[in-house]
């Protein structure tokens, strides 16, 4: 069914009853909180869920017992969205699609919702309650397809479980759409803002989103991706926990969570999941603590599946023995490569890189002992499992073989059962070795990505989130470094302190969103007008610091006047009106009366206050303990 026809279907999951009345009431501009509270209180289950959400860890404050207070704390927009989610859960705890596990779907969705809420609280990437709803409805398209096409979707789910193809590919093949497209349509139908709906729709395939790295959609997308992988713990078998927890530690490292913090967070979320499950009437798995999941053993069936896929190098000068052994190995499903002596085997080993070597002892050209020593002397041959075929079992000979690097032996004439037993031991060794190499590769990747994350976190810690300028910490660090350089080289150093005039009035008149826009444009104007080597930072609020290396007062006065005029020329549009902005600038240079960095900033502040007192929109300088405001700025 095409998407436009799907949108016209009256079977799509939609709110009903009390939930629909609450949603419609919340959409009205003239609605009264008391009216919404009465509607919520008419449904005891809904009341409990709203109170539970309002009292969650995302809302610091005293515990609430009043539904009205809970609505005030959450806000009408959040109440509308969570009511929608709760209603859909209640209506679709079972359904006509035989292969669709409705309780497991909602259990997974609930765990994802709680994780998204917790991650939003930690990262401040979005409103925690909105992200709770996004997590709850992130895969609502699956429910939509199961509701409208129960028979066809059962077939798609069954085929996907059997490894026939990915679920979205099967959905497109059978239904000409997939659950991500249906999720996008349903979220739009439910009134979820596009800024939230877009990251939700790409959370299963973040690489296809095209979002700019560091942007809010990008942050929400990766938050939801991590939330989903945490929720997958509730579905995966214990054999998959080790691999999944390793992935989670890697993803957690990208947002600054070490393994301990991540484990504590997930354990807390799982505890909340159990509590919420009673309100939703959905089952939850009894998950162990995160630390235990990291140590869960891999599925034993994985070892069995690999037991018949070894690359084996046979080394024997007797053609009849090679034919016999090749037959045994072929019967067991192994790949056999044969050589007639040790020298030939060395050349072949480098080409084939066998996992197991089965070699005779007594051979012409190069015997088994020499071959084994040569093999072990190479880097690539040190991890191969070597089984020696020998007709001698004296202690001295066996010691010689083991000292040469042999791992095990089989006596001649060859007992096939004994050889099979040795190959099982070799298989176990190879599987352990491969697991170790995977873990090492994963740790290497983790270390590399953690280093990148640490650099990004360090940059973030020194960057103002609004203007993207260096923040106060970075500005003071740059000033201290410039002071030390000036001390060593005897160079001049000057600092400017810049303040946006009447900024509080702008905020009060036009609102904080416009105030933020003013700061963004002013910071960009200052950066454009600054000299190439100047370091511009936001000190907080509407105040900026400019560190001018190797510059005395005259060129800095010229640069400051250029900044003042650049800001004055800005025209910030709002509601069809143009908002004018000016700045006052205070300057101070390094001199005998200024002993350190703090004194330099205080002197520049003193000049700034003089500029304010003189009528704002001007440049003043402190020199020789006096603050001077030239009547006219320098000529540019």
Coordinates of N, CA and C in Angstrom, one line a residue, residues 461-464 469-481 535-539 545:
X461 N 34.8 21.6 26.7 CA 35.0 22.2 28.1 C 35.6 23.6 28.0
X462 N 36.2 24.0 26.8 CA 36.8 25.3 26.6 C 36.0 26.1 25.6
X463 N 34.8 25.7 25.3 CA 34.0 26.4 24.2 C 32.7 26.8 24.8
X464 N 32.3 28.0 24.5 CA 30.9 28.5 24.9 C 29.9 27.9 23.9
X469 N 32.5 30.6 20.7 CA 33.8 31.2 21.0 C 34.4 30.4 22.2
X470 N 35.7 30.5 22.4 CA 36.3 30.0 23.6 C 35.6 30.6 24.8
X471 N 35.4 29.8 25.9 CA 34.7 30.3 27.1 C 35.7 31.0 28.0
X472 N 35.2 31.4 29.2 CA 36.0 32.1 30.2 C 37.2 31.4 30.6
X473 N 37.1 30.1 30.8 CA 38.3 29.3 31.2 C 39.3 29.4 30.1
X474 N 38.9 29.2 28.8 CA 39.9 29.2 27.7 C 40.5 30.6 27.6
X475 N 39.6 31.7 27.8 CA 40.1 33.0 27.7 C 41.2 33.4 28.7
X476 N 40.9 33.0 29.9 CA 41.9 33.2 31.0 C 43.2 32.4 30.8
X477 N 43.0 31.2 30.3 CA 44.2 30.4 30.0 C 45.0 31.0 28.9
X478 N 44.4 31.6 27.8 CA 45.1 32.3 26.8 C 45.8 33.5 27.3
X479 N 45.1 34.3 28.2 CA 45.7 35.5 28.7 C 46.9 35.1 29.6
X480 N 46.8 34.1 30.4 CA 48.0 33.6 31.2 C 49.1 33.2 30.3
X481 N 48.9 32.5 29.2 CA 49.9 32.1 28.3 C 50.6 33.3 27.7
X535 N 43.0 36.8 20.4 CA 42.2 35.7 21.0 C 40.9 36.2 21.6
X536 N 39.7 35.9 21.0 CA 38.4 36.4 21.4 C 37.7 35.3 22.2
X537 N 37.2 35.6 23.4 CA 36.5 34.6 24.2 C 35.2 35.3 24.8
X538 N 34.3 34.5 25.2 CA 33.1 35.0 25.9 C 33.3 34.7 27.4
X539 N 33.3 35.8 28.2 CA 33.5 35.6 29.6 C 32.3 35.2 30.4
X545 N 36.2 38.9 26.2 CA 37.6 39.3 26.4 C 38.4 39.1 25.2

